[in-house]
Short mmCIF file of C-alpha atoms in Angstrom, two decimals:
data_model
loop_
_atom_site.label_atom_id
_atom_site.label_comp_id
_atom_site.label_asym_id
_atom_site.label_seq_id
_atom_site.Cartn_x
_atom_site.Cartn_y
_atom_site.Cartn_z
CA UNK M 1 213.02 171.44 214.88
CA UNK M 2 212.54 168.51 212.50
CA UNK M 3 211.52 169.24 208.91
CA UNK M 4 209.61 166.45 207.16
CA UNK M 5 209.74 166.76 203.40
CA UNK M 6 206.74 165.85 201.28
CA UNK M 7 208.62 163.46 199.00
CA UNK M 8 210.29 161.65 201.91
CA UNK M 9 206.91 160.98 203.50
CA UNK M 10 205.22 159.82 200.28
CA UNK M 11 208.17 157.63 199.30
CA UNK M 12 208.16 156.01 202.76
CA UNK M 13 204.48 155.12 202.50
CA UNK M 14 205.02 153.74 199.00
CA UNK M 15 207.92 151.54 200.02
CA UNK M 16 206.26 150.39 203.26
CA UNK M 17 203.16 149.19 201.42
CA UNK M 18 205.21 147.34 198.83
CA UNK M 19 207.23 145.81 201.66
CA UNK M 20 204.28 144.46 203.64
CA UNK M 21 202.57 143.19 200.49
CA UNK M 22 205.42 140.75 199.88
CA UNK M 23 207.11 139.98 203.21
CA UNK M 24 205.83 138.33 206.33
CA UNK M 25 207.40 139.64 209.53
CA UNK M 26 209.88 137.30 211.29
CA UNK M 27 207.67 136.95 214.37
CA UNK M 28 204.73 135.76 212.27
CA UNK M 29 206.88 133.31 210.33
CA UNK M 30 208.27 131.86 213.56
CA UNK M 31 204.79 131.49 215.06
CA UNK M 32 203.34 129.93 211.91
CA UNK M 33 206.27 127.52 211.60
CA UNK M 34 205.80 126.58 215.26
CA UNK M 35 202.14 125.84 214.57
CA UNK M 36 203.04 123.75 211.50
CA UNK M 37 205.57 121.70 213.46
CA UNK M 38 203.02 120.83 216.16
CA UNK M 39 199.88 120.44 214.04
CA UNK M 40 198.36 116.93 214.16
CA UNK M 41 195.53 117.48 211.68
CA UNK M 42 196.73 116.47 208.22
CA UNK M 43 194.40 118.93 206.47
CA UNK M 44 195.39 121.84 208.71
CA UNK M 45 199.09 121.01 208.48
CA UNK M 46 198.85 120.99 204.69
CA UNK M 47 197.07 124.37 204.73
CA UNK M 48 199.70 125.94 207.00
CA UNK M 49 202.42 124.41 204.85
CA UNK M 50 200.98 125.99 201.72
CA UNK M 51 200.90 129.38 203.43
CA UNK M 52 204.56 129.04 204.47
CA UNK M 53 205.67 127.97 201.00
CA UNK M 54 203.65 130.80 199.49
CA UNK M 55 205.41 133.23 201.85
CA UNK M 56 208.84 132.07 200.71
CA UNK M 57 207.89 132.32 197.04
CA UNK M 58 206.52 135.84 197.53
CA UNK M 59 209.66 136.98 199.31
CA UNK M 60 211.78 135.45 196.58
CA UNK M 61 209.74 136.89 193.71
CA UNK M 62 208.67 140.09 195.48
CA UNK M 63 205.00 139.48 194.72
CA UNK M 64 201.93 139.88 196.96
CA UNK M 65 201.23 137.30 199.66
CA UNK M 66 197.52 137.53 198.92
CA UNK M 67 195.49 138.75 195.97
CA UNK M 68 193.52 140.97 198.38
CA UNK M 69 196.17 143.58 199.03
CA UNK M 70 193.88 145.34 201.44
CA UNK M 71 192.51 148.68 202.53
CA UNK M 72 195.30 150.85 203.88
CA UNK M 73 194.98 151.91 207.51
CA UNK M 74 197.58 154.07 209.23
CA UNK M 75 198.03 155.30 212.79
CA UNK M 76 200.30 158.34 212.74
CA UNK M 77 201.77 160.12 215.76
CA UNK M 78 203.03 163.57 214.82
CA UNK M 79 205.53 165.21 217.15
CA UNK M 80 204.48 168.74 218.09
CA UNK M 81 207.95 170.04 217.23
CA UNK M 82 207.73 168.76 213.66
CA UNK M 83 207.47 171.13 210.71
CA UNK M 84 206.27 170.11 207.26
CA UNK M 85 207.68 171.04 203.86
CA UNK M 86 204.52 170.05 202.00
CA UNK M 87 201.62 171.54 200.08
CA UNK M 88 199.44 168.50 200.86
CA UNK M 89 197.38 167.53 203.89
CA UNK M 90 198.42 164.46 205.87
CA UNK M 91 195.55 162.50 204.32
CA UNK M 92 196.68 163.56 200.86
CA UNK M 93 200.28 162.60 201.64
CA UNK M 94 199.29 159.09 202.70
CA UNK M 95 196.97 158.69 199.72
CA UNK M 96 199.68 159.69 197.28
CA UNK M 97 201.96 157.05 198.80
CA UNK M 98 199.15 154.51 198.46
CA UNK M 99 198.55 155.55 194.85
CA UNK M 100 202.22 155.02 193.98
CA UNK M 101 202.46 151.71 195.83
CA UNK M 102 199.38 150.16 194.26
CA UNK M 103 200.27 151.42 190.78
CA UNK M 104 203.93 150.36 190.98
CA UNK M 105 204.62 148.75 187.60
CA UNK M 106 207.27 146.46 189.07
CA UNK M 107 204.76 144.95 191.49
CA UNK M 108 201.22 146.23 190.98
CA UNK M 109 198.89 145.64 193.90
CA UNK M 110 195.18 144.99 193.52
CA UNK M 111 192.97 148.07 193.80
CA UNK M 112 189.99 147.04 195.92
CA UNK M 113 188.55 150.33 197.19
CA UNK M 114 185.13 151.44 195.93
CA UNK M 115 183.52 154.85 196.29
CA UNK M 116 179.79 155.46 196.85
CA UNK M 117 179.66 152.37 199.11
CA UNK M 118 175.87 152.45 199.52
CA UNK M 119 175.28 153.18 195.84
CA UNK M 120 177.24 152.53 192.66
CA UNK M 121 180.32 151.09 194.42
CA UNK M 122 182.73 152.26 191.73
CA UNK M 123 186.34 151.08 192.03
CA UNK M 124 188.62 154.10 192.54
CA UNK M 125 191.34 152.19 190.61
CA UNK M 126 194.23 153.34 192.85
CA UNK M 127 193.17 151.94 196.26
CA UNK M 128 192.53 155.41 197.67
CA UNK M 129 191.31 156.91 199.87
CA UNK M 130 193.04 155.26 202.79
CA UNK M 131 192.04 155.43 206.45
CA UNK M 132 194.24 157.76 208.50
CA UNK M 133 194.23 158.15 212.30
CA UNK M 134 196.33 161.02 213.68
CA UNK M 135 197.55 161.87 217.17
CA UNK M 136 199.62 164.90 218.21
CA UNK M 137 202.33 163.93 220.70
CA UNK M 138 205.41 165.57 222.26
CA UNK M 139 208.60 165.20 220.25
CA UNK M 140 210.23 165.90 216.92
CA UNK M 141 209.49 162.72 214.94
CA UNK M 142 206.64 161.26 212.96
CA UNK M 143 205.81 157.74 214.09
CA UNK M 144 203.84 155.57 211.64
CA UNK M 145 202.13 152.20 211.98
CA UNK M 146 200.66 151.23 208.65
CA UNK M 147 198.72 148.16 207.60
CA UNK M 148 196.88 146.79 204.58
CA UNK M 149 193.81 145.04 205.94
CA UNK M 150 192.19 142.35 203.82
CA UNK M 151 188.43 142.37 203.44
CA UNK M 152 188.00 138.77 204.55
CA UNK M 153 189.37 139.50 208.02
CA UNK M 154 188.08 143.07 208.32
CA UNK M 155 184.53 141.87 207.63
CA UNK M 156 184.71 139.65 210.71
CA UNK M 157 185.20 142.56 213.12
CA UNK M 158 182.90 142.36 216.14
CA UNK M 159 181.74 144.88 218.74
CA UNK M 160 179.71 144.23 221.87
CA UNK M 161 178.54 146.61 224.57
CA UNK M 162 178.66 144.15 227.46
CA UNK M 163 177.40 144.61 230.99
CA UNK M 164 180.20 145.24 233.51
CA UNK M 165 179.56 141.85 235.13
CA UNK M 166 179.64 139.94 231.81
CA UNK M 167 182.49 137.58 230.99
CA UNK M 168 184.77 138.74 228.19
CA UNK M 169 186.07 135.19 227.78
CA UNK M 170 182.56 133.81 227.33
CA UNK M 171 181.76 136.48 224.72
CA UNK M 172 184.91 135.73 222.73
CA UNK M 173 184.32 131.97 222.83
CA UNK M 174 180.72 132.44 221.70
CA UNK M 175 181.70 134.91 218.95
CA UNK M 176 184.76 133.33 217.32
CA UNK M 177 182.83 130.31 215.91
CA UNK M 178 180.33 132.70 214.30
CA UNK M 179 183.18 134.31 212.35
CA UNK M 180 183.66 131.18 210.25
CA UNK M 181 186.90 130.69 208.32
CA UNK M 182 186.64 133.67 206.00
CA UNK M 183 189.34 135.50 207.97
CA UNK M 184 191.87 132.81 206.96
CA UNK M 185 193.03 131.35 210.26
CA UNK M 186 195.53 130.81 211.73
CA UNK M 187 196.07 134.45 212.52
CA UNK M 188 195.96 136.88 215.42
CA UNK M 189 192.97 138.15 217.38
CA UNK M 190 193.09 141.81 218.40
CA UNK M 191 190.87 142.78 221.31
CA UNK M 192 190.06 146.27 222.54
CA UNK M 193 188.42 146.78 225.93
CA UNK M 194 186.97 149.94 227.39
CA UNK M 195 186.51 153.54 226.34
CA UNK M 196 183.49 153.95 224.09
CA UNK M 197 182.28 151.89 221.15
CA UNK M 198 184.58 153.51 218.60
CA UNK M 199 187.54 153.58 221.02
CA UNK M 200 187.28 149.86 221.70
CA UNK M 201 187.38 149.13 217.96
CA UNK M 202 190.41 151.36 217.47
CA UNK M 203 192.19 149.67 220.38
CA UNK M 204 191.46 146.26 218.88
CA UNK M 205 192.97 147.30 215.57
CA UNK M 206 195.98 148.99 217.17
CA UNK M 207 196.71 145.90 219.26
CA UNK M 208 197.44 143.95 216.07
CA UNK M 209 200.62 145.96 215.47
CA UNK M 210 202.32 144.37 218.50
CA UNK M 211 204.82 141.54 217.86
CA UNK M 212 203.66 137.95 218.30
CA UNK M 213 205.05 136.83 221.66
CA UNK M 214 202.52 134.42 223.18
CA UNK M 215 205.07 131.60 223.58
CA UNK M 216 207.42 133.91 225.51
CA UNK M 217 204.48 135.03 227.65
CA UNK M 218 203.57 131.41 228.37
CA UNK M 219 207.17 130.75 229.44
CA UNK M 220 207.45 133.70 231.86
CA UNK M 221 203.83 133.90 233.01
CA UNK M 222 201.48 136.89 233.11
CA UNK M 223 202.38 140.04 235.03
CA UNK M 224 198.95 141.70 234.86
CA UNK M 225 195.28 140.96 234.25
CA UNK M 226 195.44 141.67 230.51
CA UNK M 227 198.31 139.22 230.01
CA UNK M 228 196.45 136.58 231.97
CA UNK M 229 193.41 137.17 229.78
CA UNK M 230 195.57 136.79 226.66
CA UNK M 231 196.84 133.39 227.80
CA UNK M 232 193.37 132.23 228.80
CA UNK M 233 191.86 133.22 225.46
CA UNK M 234 194.76 131.81 223.45
CA UNK M 235 194.29 128.37 224.98
CA UNK M 236 190.49 128.37 224.96
CA UNK M 237 190.09 129.69 221.40
CA UNK M 238 192.49 127.04 220.14
CA UNK M 239 190.50 124.43 222.03
CA UNK M 240 187.52 125.26 219.80
CA UNK M 241 189.23 123.07 217.20
CA UNK M 242 188.47 125.40 214.28
CA UNK M 243 192.00 125.07 212.93
CA UNK M 244 193.71 126.37 209.81
CA UNK M 245 191.20 127.46 207.16
CA UNK M 246 188.42 126.10 209.41
CA UNK M 247 189.38 122.51 208.55
CA UNK M 248 189.81 121.42 212.16
CA UNK M 249 193.10 121.36 214.04
CA UNK M 250 195.17 122.46 217.00
CA UNK M 251 195.92 126.05 216.01
CA UNK M 252 193.26 128.62 215.21
CA UNK M 253 195.09 131.64 216.63
CA UNK M 254 198.82 132.32 216.79
CA UNK M 255 198.39 135.02 219.44
CA UNK M 256 195.76 137.13 221.18
CA UNK M 257 196.51 140.83 221.62
CA UNK M 258 194.72 143.13 224.07
CA UNK M 259 194.69 146.89 224.60
CA UNK M 260 192.42 148.46 227.17
CA UNK M 261 191.51 151.88 228.55
CA UNK M 262 189.23 153.41 231.15
CA UNK M 263 185.51 153.31 230.52
CA UNK M 264 182.20 154.46 232.00
CA UNK M 265 181.11 152.69 235.20
CA UNK M 266 178.02 151.31 233.44
CA UNK M 267 179.85 150.14 230.31
CA UNK M 268 182.07 147.34 229.10
CA UNK M 269 182.75 147.89 225.39
CA UNK M 270 184.64 144.99 223.82
CA UNK M 271 185.79 144.81 220.19
CA UNK M 272 187.51 141.96 218.39
CA UNK M 273 189.26 142.12 215.02
CA UNK M 274 191.18 139.22 213.49
CA UNK M 275 194.35 139.51 211.45
CA UNK M 276 194.51 137.00 208.63
CA UNK M 277 197.36 134.82 207.41
CA UNK M 278 198.72 137.74 205.35
CA UNK M 279 198.99 139.97 208.49
CA UNK M 280 200.44 142.99 206.66
CA UNK M 281 201.76 145.74 208.90
CA UNK M 282 204.98 147.63 209.61
CA UNK M 283 206.22 150.40 211.88
CA UNK M 284 208.70 153.16 211.01
CA UNK M 285 209.66 156.68 212.05
CA UNK M 286 210.65 159.79 210.12
CA UNK M 287 213.13 162.16 211.74
CA UNK M 288 213.85 164.54 208.87
CA UNK M 289 216.93 162.69 207.64
CA UNK M 290 215.18 161.18 204.61
CA UNK M 291 212.79 158.36 203.72
CA UNK M 292 212.30 155.46 206.09
CA UNK M 293 214.75 152.57 205.82
CA UNK M 294 213.10 149.18 206.29
CA UNK M 295 215.05 146.03 207.23
CA UNK M 296 216.10 143.93 204.25
CA UNK M 297 214.61 140.42 204.59
CA UNK M 298 216.92 137.45 204.19
CA UNK M 299 215.54 134.40 202.42
CA UNK M 300 217.42 132.14 204.84
CA UNK M 301 215.09 133.42 207.58
CA UNK M 302 212.17 131.60 205.92
CA UNK M 303 211.52 128.07 207.20
CA UNK M 304 212.14 125.48 204.52
CA UNK M 305 209.38 122.91 204.56
CA UNK M 306 207.94 120.28 202.26
CA UNK M 307 204.31 119.32 201.97
CA UNK M 308 203.36 115.75 202.82
CA UNK M 309 203.26 113.91 199.51
CA UNK M 310 202.02 110.67 201.05
CA UNK M 311 198.36 111.66 200.85
CA UNK M 312 197.14 110.83 197.35
CA UNK M 313 195.54 113.56 195.23
CA UNK M 314 192.97 112.74 192.59
CA UNK M 315 193.72 114.33 189.22
CA UNK M 316 190.66 115.94 187.63
CA UNK M 317 190.30 117.00 183.98
CA UNK M 318 187.87 119.93 184.12
CA UNK M 319 187.32 119.88 180.36
CA UNK M 320 185.58 116.50 180.37
CA UNK M 321 184.10 116.57 183.86
CA UNK M 322 180.46 115.51 184.28
CA UNK M 323 178.05 115.44 187.21
CA UNK M 324 178.43 111.68 187.64
CA UNK M 325 182.19 112.14 188.14
CA UNK M 326 181.60 114.53 191.06
CA UNK M 327 179.50 111.91 192.86
CA UNK M 328 182.62 109.89 193.73
CA UNK M 329 184.45 112.76 195.41
CA UNK M 330 184.80 112.47 199.18
CA UNK M 331 184.70 115.33 201.73
CA UNK M 332 188.25 116.32 202.66
CA UNK M 333 189.72 114.67 199.55
CA UNK M 334 192.55 116.49 197.80
CA UNK M 335 192.14 117.18 194.09
CA UNK M 336 194.49 118.50 191.42
CA UNK M 337 192.50 120.40 188.81
CA UNK M 338 193.59 120.79 185.19
CA UNK M 339 191.73 122.41 182.32
CA UNK M 340 189.47 125.45 181.99
CA UNK M 341 187.54 127.14 184.75
CA UNK M 342 185.71 130.46 185.00
CA UNK M 343 186.05 133.09 187.72
CA UNK M 344 183.52 135.38 189.31
CA UNK M 345 182.87 137.35 192.49
CA UNK M 346 180.06 139.46 193.98
CA UNK M 347 179.66 142.08 191.24
CA UNK M 348 179.83 139.55 188.40
CA UNK M 349 177.33 137.25 190.12
CA UNK M 350 174.92 140.16 190.58
CA UNK M 351 175.08 140.95 186.86
CA UNK M 352 174.57 137.32 185.91
CA UNK M 353 171.48 136.81 188.06
CA UNK M 354 170.07 140.15 186.86
CA UNK M 355 170.48 139.07 183.22
CA UNK M 356 168.74 135.79 183.98
CA UNK M 357 165.90 137.56 185.82
CA UNK M 358 165.41 139.87 182.82
CA UNK M 359 165.44 136.96 180.36
CA UNK M 360 168.56 138.28 178.64
CA UNK M 361 171.39 136.13 177.25
CA UNK M 362 174.83 135.80 178.77
CA UNK M 363 177.59 137.94 177.23
CA UNK M 364 179.10 136.43 174.09
CA UNK M 365 181.50 133.62 174.93
CA UNK M 366 180.28 133.12 178.51
CA UNK M 367 178.85 129.64 179.12
CA UNK M 368 178.75 127.95 182.53
CA UNK M 369 177.60 124.56 181.26
CA UNK M 370 179.57 121.80 183.02
CA UNK M 371 182.06 124.36 184.32
CA UNK M 372 183.40 125.27 187.74
CA UNK M 373 183.52 128.88 188.89
CA UNK M 374 186.41 130.12 191.03
CA UNK M 375 185.65 132.95 193.44
CA UNK M 376 188.72 135.13 192.88
CA UNK M 377 189.77 138.68 192.07
CA UNK M 378 193.38 138.33 190.91
CA UNK M 379 196.30 140.72 190.92
CA UNK M 380 197.47 141.91 187.49
CA UNK M 381 200.28 139.93 185.90
CA UNK M 382 203.86 141.13 185.56
CA UNK M 383 206.76 139.84 183.52
CA UNK M 384 206.03 136.30 182.28
CA UNK M 385 203.12 135.56 184.61
CA UNK M 386 199.80 134.36 183.20
CA UNK M 387 198.13 136.16 186.12
CA UNK M 388 199.25 137.60 189.42
CA UNK M 389 198.48 136.14 192.85
CA UNK M 390 195.03 134.58 192.64
CA UNK M 391 193.84 133.15 195.94
CA UNK M 392 190.20 132.46 196.79
CA UNK M 393 187.75 134.93 198.26
CA UNK M 394 185.17 134.15 200.95
CA UNK M 395 182.51 131.93 199.41
CA UNK M 396 179.69 132.79 201.81
CA UNK M 397 179.23 136.12 200.02
CA UNK M 398 178.14 134.18 196.96
CA UNK M 399 175.57 132.08 198.86
CA UNK M 400 172.73 134.39 197.86
CA UNK M 401 173.45 133.71 194.18
CA UNK M 402 173.98 129.96 194.38
CA UNK M 403 170.37 128.86 193.76
CA UNK M 404 170.19 130.74 190.46
CA UNK M 405 173.69 129.72 189.40
CA UNK M 406 173.07 126.01 189.97
CA UNK M 407 169.51 125.91 188.65
CA UNK M 408 169.74 128.26 185.66
CA UNK M 409 173.28 128.03 184.23
CA UNK M 410 174.14 124.30 184.37
CA UNK M 411 177.14 125.17 186.54
CA UNK M 412 178.83 122.05 187.96
CA UNK M 413 180.42 123.50 191.08
CA UNK M 414 182.30 126.23 192.87
CA UNK M 415 185.75 126.96 194.33
CA UNK M 416 186.40 129.46 197.11
CA UNK M 417 187.47 129.61 200.73
CA UNK M 418 185.66 129.16 204.05
CA UNK M 419 182.36 127.51 204.81
CA UNK M 420 178.99 127.67 203.03
CA UNK M 421 175.66 128.35 204.71
CA UNK M 422 173.22 125.55 205.51
CA UNK M 423 170.81 126.59 202.74
CA UNK M 424 173.65 126.58 200.20
CA UNK M 425 174.83 123.16 201.34
CA UNK M 426 171.31 121.87 200.79
CA UNK M 427 171.34 123.37 197.28
CA UNK M 428 174.67 121.68 196.56
CA UNK M 429 173.14 118.37 197.66
CA UNK M 430 169.96 118.98 195.68
CA UNK M 431 171.85 119.68 192.46
CA UNK M 432 174.51 116.99 193.11
CA UNK M 433 177.13 119.71 192.83
CA UNK M 434 180.30 120.23 194.87
CA UNK M 435 182.14 123.04 196.63
CA UNK M 436 185.93 122.99 196.68
CA UNK M 437 188.33 125.17 198.65
CA UNK M 438 191.73 126.56 197.79
CA UNK M 439 193.93 127.84 200.61
CA UNK M 440 193.44 131.46 201.59
CA UNK M 441 196.89 132.95 202.14
CA UNK M 442 198.51 130.89 199.36
CA UNK M 443 197.62 133.19 196.45
CA UNK M 444 201.01 133.27 194.72
CA UNK M 445 201.47 129.52 195.11
CA UNK M 446 198.05 128.96 193.53
CA UNK M 447 198.86 131.32 190.66
CA UNK M 448 201.75 129.05 189.65
CA UNK M 449 199.12 126.52 188.55
CA UNK M 450 197.40 129.05 186.26
CA UNK M 451 198.91 128.74 182.80
CA UNK M 452 196.79 131.28 180.92
CA UNK M 453 194.10 133.84 181.70
CA UNK M 454 191.75 135.93 179.61
CA UNK M 455 188.78 138.15 180.39
CA UNK M 456 185.54 136.78 178.94
CA UNK M 457 182.93 139.13 180.42
CA UNK M 458 182.46 142.43 182.29
CA UNK M 459 185.94 143.95 181.78
CA UNK M 460 184.72 147.21 183.34
CA UNK M 461 184.63 145.46 186.72
CA UNK M 462 188.42 145.39 186.90
CA UNK M 463 189.57 142.68 189.29
CA UNK M 464 185.94 141.47 189.52
CA UNK M 465 185.70 140.72 185.78
CA UNK M 466 184.98 137.14 184.71
CA UNK M 467 188.13 135.39 183.54
CA UNK M 468 188.74 132.04 181.97
CA UNK M 469 191.76 130.35 183.56
CA UNK M 470 193.57 127.37 182.14
CA UNK M 471 195.02 125.56 185.14
CA UNK M 472 197.39 122.65 185.59
CA UNK M 473 197.36 120.65 188.83
CA UNK M 474 195.69 123.40 190.86
CA UNK M 475 195.44 122.06 194.45
CA UNK M 476 192.00 122.11 196.08
CA UNK M 477 190.12 120.19 198.76
CA UNK M 478 186.55 118.90 198.62
CA UNK M 479 184.77 120.99 201.24
CA UNK M 480 181.15 120.03 200.46
CA UNK M 481 180.52 116.85 198.50
CA UNK M 482 177.52 116.04 196.32
CA UNK M 483 175.73 114.46 199.29
CA UNK M 484 175.96 117.66 201.34
CA UNK M 485 178.71 116.65 203.77
CA UNK M 486 180.81 119.65 204.85
CA UNK M 487 184.36 119.44 206.23
CA UNK M 488 183.85 122.81 207.90
CA UNK M 489 181.34 121.10 210.17
CA UNK M 490 182.95 117.70 210.64
CA UNK M 491 186.59 118.89 210.93
CA UNK M 492 186.25 121.32 213.86
CA UNK M 493 183.84 118.96 215.67
CA UNK M 494 186.32 116.10 215.38
CA UNK M 495 189.24 118.18 216.61
CA UNK M 496 187.31 119.89 219.38
CA UNK M 497 186.71 116.45 220.85
CA UNK M 498 190.35 115.43 220.43
CA UNK M 499 191.71 118.65 221.94
CA UNK M 500 189.64 118.11 225.06
CA UNK M 501 192.16 115.42 226.01
CA UNK M 502 195.45 116.88 224.77
CA UNK M 503 197.37 120.17 225.19
CA UNK M 504 196.90 122.69 222.40
CA UNK M 505 200.62 122.83 221.66
CA UNK M 506 203.13 120.44 223.19
CA UNK M 507 206.69 121.70 223.56
#
């Protein structure tokens, strides 16, 4: 009978979470490199290239792939012949591993979990509690699939209770465009079919643990209905032209995964959950012989690429920028930002608009006049870093605050990821502002452009505090110009039309 020791289990969780925070799996790297090689959209190719370079830098420096280091979700199969040498419950064992991983001084991960979700939403500071799913199975091992799911992709989860005669393909093709680009495509779509509502969602999430193998499946052909559905959805979703970061292009998904189970004769539950460009997950087993041993990545396994330097980038000095300067920026234009910018996310925006509504002044030292705000919650710095990985968060969450920010603070513009809503685009046009995007999934690469960082307001908010960054040649793209033109509308439309006449990926 296998004896699983408490410390072996906790240590394995700790090391697994550190591992997936920094290393892409080989199958994902191969699929992403394949997409980069075949991408014909300059903007999408550049975005994929930044993600690949970021991945190499993170592996080299053992730093997080993304500033959002996720909510921990584990699926644990416990053999019925296993005994435990532990005073903790299984939930407590996982949470202690999470606590150690996210507080690891050599590579601290961002704590994003808040308690009292419908009330005070107070950060627990150690990324616990995690989500644990347990199944008792025959055998004498403990089998663990563990992931760290970013909020941008998790928030795009979808569930539909379809009629048995409804088309799953039609539902997916109608739903994916509504998800926007906040889940940081290209990634993987996980689909669960059957069971009940909650079972379909669990199947969708579990499907994402499977290796990326769509190109091998295309080569050999489907052997069952589910595999045929995977191929059909892979091609048709990519034909939507959404592309990397929603900029328009050939590759929106790198694979489509499906798990199904029996369901009621009157039901067809279907769930869909995307995995983002960070795609953090790993599988390991414990057999009583000690902590899990994970494969040691080799830097030579990372594709070596160079970004296209032929496209000119306009250099922008943020410290002297005025509204009339923004008027000359073109949608889709690449900019290199230098100077000072402020940061802020949901909680900070809420405090700002509340202060304005109450007629109260901004905190000392906080002035948005002629400044840009970057939607980011960075990872803490280590060693000689100015700040840790600092990629953009989904900008649509800040749409509700944009009217006040542009009309009451003299803010010049905003930086984030993904699209803005129609009302917000109209506000940007009205105020002759601009919205820029940085690449989601390139957090460590972006942080190299940040030369100093200091908190200027709301330090109690932790990663949601307002910082002042001093940046040098921070790469961004004009997503909405001062005239209200959005690349998240024009890019996918352009590439959807092009893809209608060409294969998604040409070998």
